[in-house]
mmCIF file with all atom_site columns, C-alpha atoms in Angstrom:
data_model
loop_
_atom_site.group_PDB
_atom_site.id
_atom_site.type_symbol
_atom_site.label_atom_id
_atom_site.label_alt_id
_atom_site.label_comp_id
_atom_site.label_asym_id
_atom_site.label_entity_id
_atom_site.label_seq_id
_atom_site.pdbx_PDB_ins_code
_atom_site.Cartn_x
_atom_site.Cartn_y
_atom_site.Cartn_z
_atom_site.occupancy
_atom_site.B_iso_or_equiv
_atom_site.pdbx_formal_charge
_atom_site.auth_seq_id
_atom_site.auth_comp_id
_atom_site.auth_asym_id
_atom_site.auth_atom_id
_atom_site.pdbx_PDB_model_num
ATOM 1   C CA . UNK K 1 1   ? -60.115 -13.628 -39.065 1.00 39.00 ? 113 UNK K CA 1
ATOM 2   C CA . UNK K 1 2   ? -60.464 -11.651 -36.015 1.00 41.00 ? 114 UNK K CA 1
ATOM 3   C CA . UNK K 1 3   ? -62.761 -12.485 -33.206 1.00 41.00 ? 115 UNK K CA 1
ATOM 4   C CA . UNK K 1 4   ? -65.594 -9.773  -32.971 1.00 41.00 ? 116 UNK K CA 1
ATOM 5   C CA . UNK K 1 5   ? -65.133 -8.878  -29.023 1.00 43.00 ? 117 UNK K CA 1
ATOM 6   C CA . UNK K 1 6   ? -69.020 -9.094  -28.540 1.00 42.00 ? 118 UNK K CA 1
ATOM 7   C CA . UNK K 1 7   ? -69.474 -12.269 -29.991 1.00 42.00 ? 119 UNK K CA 1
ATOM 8   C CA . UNK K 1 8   ? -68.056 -15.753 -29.344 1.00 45.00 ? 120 UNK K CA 1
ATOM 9   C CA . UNK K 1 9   ? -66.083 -17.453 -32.468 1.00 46.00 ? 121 UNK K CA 1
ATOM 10  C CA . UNK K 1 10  ? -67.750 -17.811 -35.406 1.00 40.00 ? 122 UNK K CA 1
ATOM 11  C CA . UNK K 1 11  ? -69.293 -21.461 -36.657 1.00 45.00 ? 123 UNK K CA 1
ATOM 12  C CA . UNK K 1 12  ? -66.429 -20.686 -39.297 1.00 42.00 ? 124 UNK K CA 1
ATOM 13  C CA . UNK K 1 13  ? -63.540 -20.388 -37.154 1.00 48.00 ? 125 UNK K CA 1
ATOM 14  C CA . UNK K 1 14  ? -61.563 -23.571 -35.775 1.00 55.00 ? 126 UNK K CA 1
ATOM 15  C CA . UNK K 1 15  ? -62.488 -23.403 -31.763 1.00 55.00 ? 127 UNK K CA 1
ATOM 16  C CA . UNK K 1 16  ? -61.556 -26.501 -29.576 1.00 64.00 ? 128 UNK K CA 1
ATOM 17  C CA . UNK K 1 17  ? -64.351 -28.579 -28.561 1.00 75.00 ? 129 UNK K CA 1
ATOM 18  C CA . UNK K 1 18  ? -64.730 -31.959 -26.666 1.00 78.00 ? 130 UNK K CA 1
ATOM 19  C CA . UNK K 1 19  ? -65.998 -34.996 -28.922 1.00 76.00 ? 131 UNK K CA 1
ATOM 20  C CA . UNK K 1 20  ? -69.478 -35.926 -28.831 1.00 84.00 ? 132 UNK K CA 1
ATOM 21  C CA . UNK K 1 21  ? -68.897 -38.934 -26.700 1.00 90.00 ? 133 UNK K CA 1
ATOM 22  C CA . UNK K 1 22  ? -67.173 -36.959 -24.021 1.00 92.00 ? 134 UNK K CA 1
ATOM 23  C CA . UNK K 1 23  ? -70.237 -34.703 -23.806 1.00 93.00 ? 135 UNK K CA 1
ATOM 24  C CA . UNK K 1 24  ? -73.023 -37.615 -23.769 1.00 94.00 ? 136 UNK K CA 1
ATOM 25  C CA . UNK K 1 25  ? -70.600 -39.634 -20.763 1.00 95.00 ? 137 UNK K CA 1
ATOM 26  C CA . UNK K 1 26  ? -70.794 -36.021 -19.200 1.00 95.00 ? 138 UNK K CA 1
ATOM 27  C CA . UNK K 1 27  ? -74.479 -35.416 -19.156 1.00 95.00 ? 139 UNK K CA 1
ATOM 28  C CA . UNK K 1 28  ? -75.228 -39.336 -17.985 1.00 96.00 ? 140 UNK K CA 1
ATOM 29  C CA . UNK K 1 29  ? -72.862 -38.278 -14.848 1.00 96.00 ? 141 UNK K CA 1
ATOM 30  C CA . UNK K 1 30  ? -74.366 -34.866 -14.200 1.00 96.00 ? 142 UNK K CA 1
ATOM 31  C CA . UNK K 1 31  ? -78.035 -36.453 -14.542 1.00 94.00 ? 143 UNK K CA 1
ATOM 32  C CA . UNK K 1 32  ? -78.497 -36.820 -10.819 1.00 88.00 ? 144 UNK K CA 1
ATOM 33  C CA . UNK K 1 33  ? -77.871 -33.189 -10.473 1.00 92.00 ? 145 UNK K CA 1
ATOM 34  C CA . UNK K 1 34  ? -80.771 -30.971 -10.455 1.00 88.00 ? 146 UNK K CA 1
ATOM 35  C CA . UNK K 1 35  ? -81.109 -28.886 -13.553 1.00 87.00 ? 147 UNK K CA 1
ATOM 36  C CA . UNK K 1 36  ? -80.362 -25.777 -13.480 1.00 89.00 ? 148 UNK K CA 1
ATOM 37  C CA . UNK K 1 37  ? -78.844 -22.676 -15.365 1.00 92.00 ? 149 UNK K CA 1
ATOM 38  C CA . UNK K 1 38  ? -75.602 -22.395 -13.083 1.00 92.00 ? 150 UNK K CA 1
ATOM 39  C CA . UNK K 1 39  ? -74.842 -26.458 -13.601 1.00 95.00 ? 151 UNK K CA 1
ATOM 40  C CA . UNK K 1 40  ? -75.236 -26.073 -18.053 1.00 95.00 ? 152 UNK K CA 1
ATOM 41  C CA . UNK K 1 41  ? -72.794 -22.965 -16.950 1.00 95.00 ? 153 UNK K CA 1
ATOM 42  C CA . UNK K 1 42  ? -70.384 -25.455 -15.285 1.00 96.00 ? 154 UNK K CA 1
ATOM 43  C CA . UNK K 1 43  ? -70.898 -28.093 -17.872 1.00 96.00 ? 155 UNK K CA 1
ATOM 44  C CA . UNK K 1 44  ? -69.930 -26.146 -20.562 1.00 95.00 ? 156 UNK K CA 1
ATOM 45  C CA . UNK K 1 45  ? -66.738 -24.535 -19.053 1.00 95.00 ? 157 UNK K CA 1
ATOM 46  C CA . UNK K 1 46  ? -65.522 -28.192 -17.960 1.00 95.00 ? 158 UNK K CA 1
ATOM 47  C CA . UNK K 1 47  ? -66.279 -29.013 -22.092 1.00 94.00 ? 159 UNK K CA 1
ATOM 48  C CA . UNK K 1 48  ? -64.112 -26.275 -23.058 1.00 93.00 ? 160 UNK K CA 1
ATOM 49  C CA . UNK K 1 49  ? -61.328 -26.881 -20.415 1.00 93.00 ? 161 UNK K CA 1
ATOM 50  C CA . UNK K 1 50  ? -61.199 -30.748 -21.123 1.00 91.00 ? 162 UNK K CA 1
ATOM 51  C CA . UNK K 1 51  ? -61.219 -29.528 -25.137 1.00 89.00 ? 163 UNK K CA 1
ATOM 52  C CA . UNK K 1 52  ? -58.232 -27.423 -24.718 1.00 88.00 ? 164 UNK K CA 1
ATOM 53  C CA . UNK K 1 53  ? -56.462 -30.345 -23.221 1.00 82.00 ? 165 UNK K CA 1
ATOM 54  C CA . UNK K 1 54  ? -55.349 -31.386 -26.872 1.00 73.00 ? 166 UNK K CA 1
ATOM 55  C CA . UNK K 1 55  ? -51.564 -32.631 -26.693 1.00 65.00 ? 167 UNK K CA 1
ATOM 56  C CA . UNK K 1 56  ? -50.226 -35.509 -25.508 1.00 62.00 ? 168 UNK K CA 1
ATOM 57  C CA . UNK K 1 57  ? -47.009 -33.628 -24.852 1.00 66.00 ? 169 UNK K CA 1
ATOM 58  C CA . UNK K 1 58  ? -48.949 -31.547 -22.309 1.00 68.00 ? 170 UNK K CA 1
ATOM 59  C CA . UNK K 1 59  ? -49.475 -33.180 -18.747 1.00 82.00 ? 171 UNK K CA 1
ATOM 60  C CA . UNK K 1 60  ? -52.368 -35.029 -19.017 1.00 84.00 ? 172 UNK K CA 1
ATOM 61  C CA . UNK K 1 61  ? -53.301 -35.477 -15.485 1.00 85.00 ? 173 UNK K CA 1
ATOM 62  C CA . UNK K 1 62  ? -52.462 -31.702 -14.435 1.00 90.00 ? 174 UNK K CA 1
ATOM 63  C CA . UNK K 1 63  ? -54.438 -29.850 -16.969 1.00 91.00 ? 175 UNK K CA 1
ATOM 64  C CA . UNK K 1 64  ? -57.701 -32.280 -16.343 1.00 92.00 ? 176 UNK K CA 1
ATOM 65  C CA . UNK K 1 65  ? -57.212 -31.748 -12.784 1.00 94.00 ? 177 UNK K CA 1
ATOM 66  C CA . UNK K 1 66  ? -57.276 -28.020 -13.323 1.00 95.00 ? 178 UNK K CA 1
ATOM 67  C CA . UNK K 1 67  ? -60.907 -28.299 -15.008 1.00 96.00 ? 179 UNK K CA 1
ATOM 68  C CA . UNK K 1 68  ? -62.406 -31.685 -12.912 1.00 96.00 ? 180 UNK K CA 1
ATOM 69  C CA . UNK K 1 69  ? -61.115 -28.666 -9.722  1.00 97.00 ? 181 UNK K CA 1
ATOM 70  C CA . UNK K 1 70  ? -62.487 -25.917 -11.129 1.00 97.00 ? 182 UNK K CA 1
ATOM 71  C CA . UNK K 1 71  ? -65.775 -27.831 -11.979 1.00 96.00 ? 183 UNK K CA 1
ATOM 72  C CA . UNK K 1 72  ? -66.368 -29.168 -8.512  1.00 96.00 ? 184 UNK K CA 1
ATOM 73  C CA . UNK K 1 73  ? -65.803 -26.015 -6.674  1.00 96.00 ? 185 UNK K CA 1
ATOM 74  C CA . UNK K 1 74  ? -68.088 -23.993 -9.125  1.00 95.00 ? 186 UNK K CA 1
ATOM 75  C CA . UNK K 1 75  ? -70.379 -26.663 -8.029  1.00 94.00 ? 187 UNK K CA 1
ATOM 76  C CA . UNK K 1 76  ? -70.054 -26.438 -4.344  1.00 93.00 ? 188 UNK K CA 1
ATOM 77  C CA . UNK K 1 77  ? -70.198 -22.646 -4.373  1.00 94.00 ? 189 UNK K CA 1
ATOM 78  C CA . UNK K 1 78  ? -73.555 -22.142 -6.794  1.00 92.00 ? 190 UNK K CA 1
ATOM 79  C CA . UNK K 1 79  ? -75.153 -25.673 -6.050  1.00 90.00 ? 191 UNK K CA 1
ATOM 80  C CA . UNK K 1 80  ? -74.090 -26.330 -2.538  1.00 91.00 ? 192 UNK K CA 1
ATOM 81  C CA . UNK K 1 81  ? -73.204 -30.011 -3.660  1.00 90.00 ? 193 UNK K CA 1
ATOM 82  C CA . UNK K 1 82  ? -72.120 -31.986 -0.551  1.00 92.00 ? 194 UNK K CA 1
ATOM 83  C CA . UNK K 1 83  ? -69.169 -33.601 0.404   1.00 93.00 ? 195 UNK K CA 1
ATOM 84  C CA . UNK K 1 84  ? -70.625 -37.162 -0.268  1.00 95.00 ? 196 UNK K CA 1
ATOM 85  C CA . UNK K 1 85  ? -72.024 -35.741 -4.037  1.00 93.00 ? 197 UNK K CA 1
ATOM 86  C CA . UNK K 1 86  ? -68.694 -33.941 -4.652  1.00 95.00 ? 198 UNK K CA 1
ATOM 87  C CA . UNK K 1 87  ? -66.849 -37.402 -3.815  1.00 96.00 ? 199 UNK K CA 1
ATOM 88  C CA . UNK K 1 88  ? -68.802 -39.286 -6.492  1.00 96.00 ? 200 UNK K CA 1
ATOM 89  C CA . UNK K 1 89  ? -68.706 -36.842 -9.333  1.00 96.00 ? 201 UNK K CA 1
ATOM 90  C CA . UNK K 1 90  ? -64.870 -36.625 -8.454  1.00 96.00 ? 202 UNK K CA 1
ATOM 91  C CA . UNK K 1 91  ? -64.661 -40.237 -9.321  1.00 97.00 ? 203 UNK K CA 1
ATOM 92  C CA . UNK K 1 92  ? -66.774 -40.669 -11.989 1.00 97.00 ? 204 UNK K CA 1
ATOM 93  C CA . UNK K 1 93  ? -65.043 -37.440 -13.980 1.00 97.00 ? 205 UNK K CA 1
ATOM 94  C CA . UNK K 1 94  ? -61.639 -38.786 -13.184 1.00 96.00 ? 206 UNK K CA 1
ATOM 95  C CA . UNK K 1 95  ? -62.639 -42.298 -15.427 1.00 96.00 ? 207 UNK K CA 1
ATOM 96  C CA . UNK K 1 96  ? -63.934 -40.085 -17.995 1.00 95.00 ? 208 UNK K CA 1
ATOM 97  C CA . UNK K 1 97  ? -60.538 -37.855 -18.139 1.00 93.00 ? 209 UNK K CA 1
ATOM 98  C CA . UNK K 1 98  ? -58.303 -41.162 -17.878 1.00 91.00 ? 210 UNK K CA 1
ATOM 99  C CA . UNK K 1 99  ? -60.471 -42.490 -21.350 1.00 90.00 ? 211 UNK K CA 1
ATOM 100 C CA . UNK K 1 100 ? -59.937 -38.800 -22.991 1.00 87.00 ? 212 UNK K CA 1
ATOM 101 C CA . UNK K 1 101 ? -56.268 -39.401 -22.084 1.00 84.00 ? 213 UNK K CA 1
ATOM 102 C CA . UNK K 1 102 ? -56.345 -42.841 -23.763 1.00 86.00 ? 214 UNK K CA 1
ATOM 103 C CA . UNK K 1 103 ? -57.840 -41.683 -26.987 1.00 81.00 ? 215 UNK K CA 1
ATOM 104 C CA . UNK K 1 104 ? -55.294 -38.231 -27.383 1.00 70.00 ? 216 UNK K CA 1
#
């Protein structure tokens, strides 16, 4: 089936995405965050990166530093996080990428 280049993938067509638990565990950390449209932005692409992350036979570490890096600086640049806020979330997205690497 090809993708309609308007459109994201059909609810038909086998997309990756991260388990439910990943994305409750990712909302409780991003709760102290204000709410706004940039951070659901953010929060979605980190979803999709950390979904794509799929084999074990990929490096683990690398590819969810990729997306935990891309995250933060989208963060810094459209929230103006601080170095202190940046620091934590680091942390805290770092135990939830080494329990996504346990369970692949």
């Amino acid at each position: 089936m090809m993708q309609d280049e308007t459109h994201g993938p059909s609810a038909t067509e086998d997309v990756p995405s991260a388990p439910g638990w990943v994305e409750s565990r990712l909302d409780e950390i991003l709760s102290a965050l204000p709410s706004e449209p940039a951070l659901t932005g953010l929060r979605n692409a980190y979803l999709d990166c950390v979904a794509a992350v799929r084999s074990p036979e990929q490096d683990l570490d690398t590819a969810h530093d990729r997306c935990r890096s891309a995250f933060l600086s989208g963060l810094e640049e459209r929230l103006g996080t601080d170095a202190d806020t940046r620091r934590a979330l680091e942390q805290k997205l770092e135990a939830l990428e080494d329990e996504i690497s346990e369970r692949i």
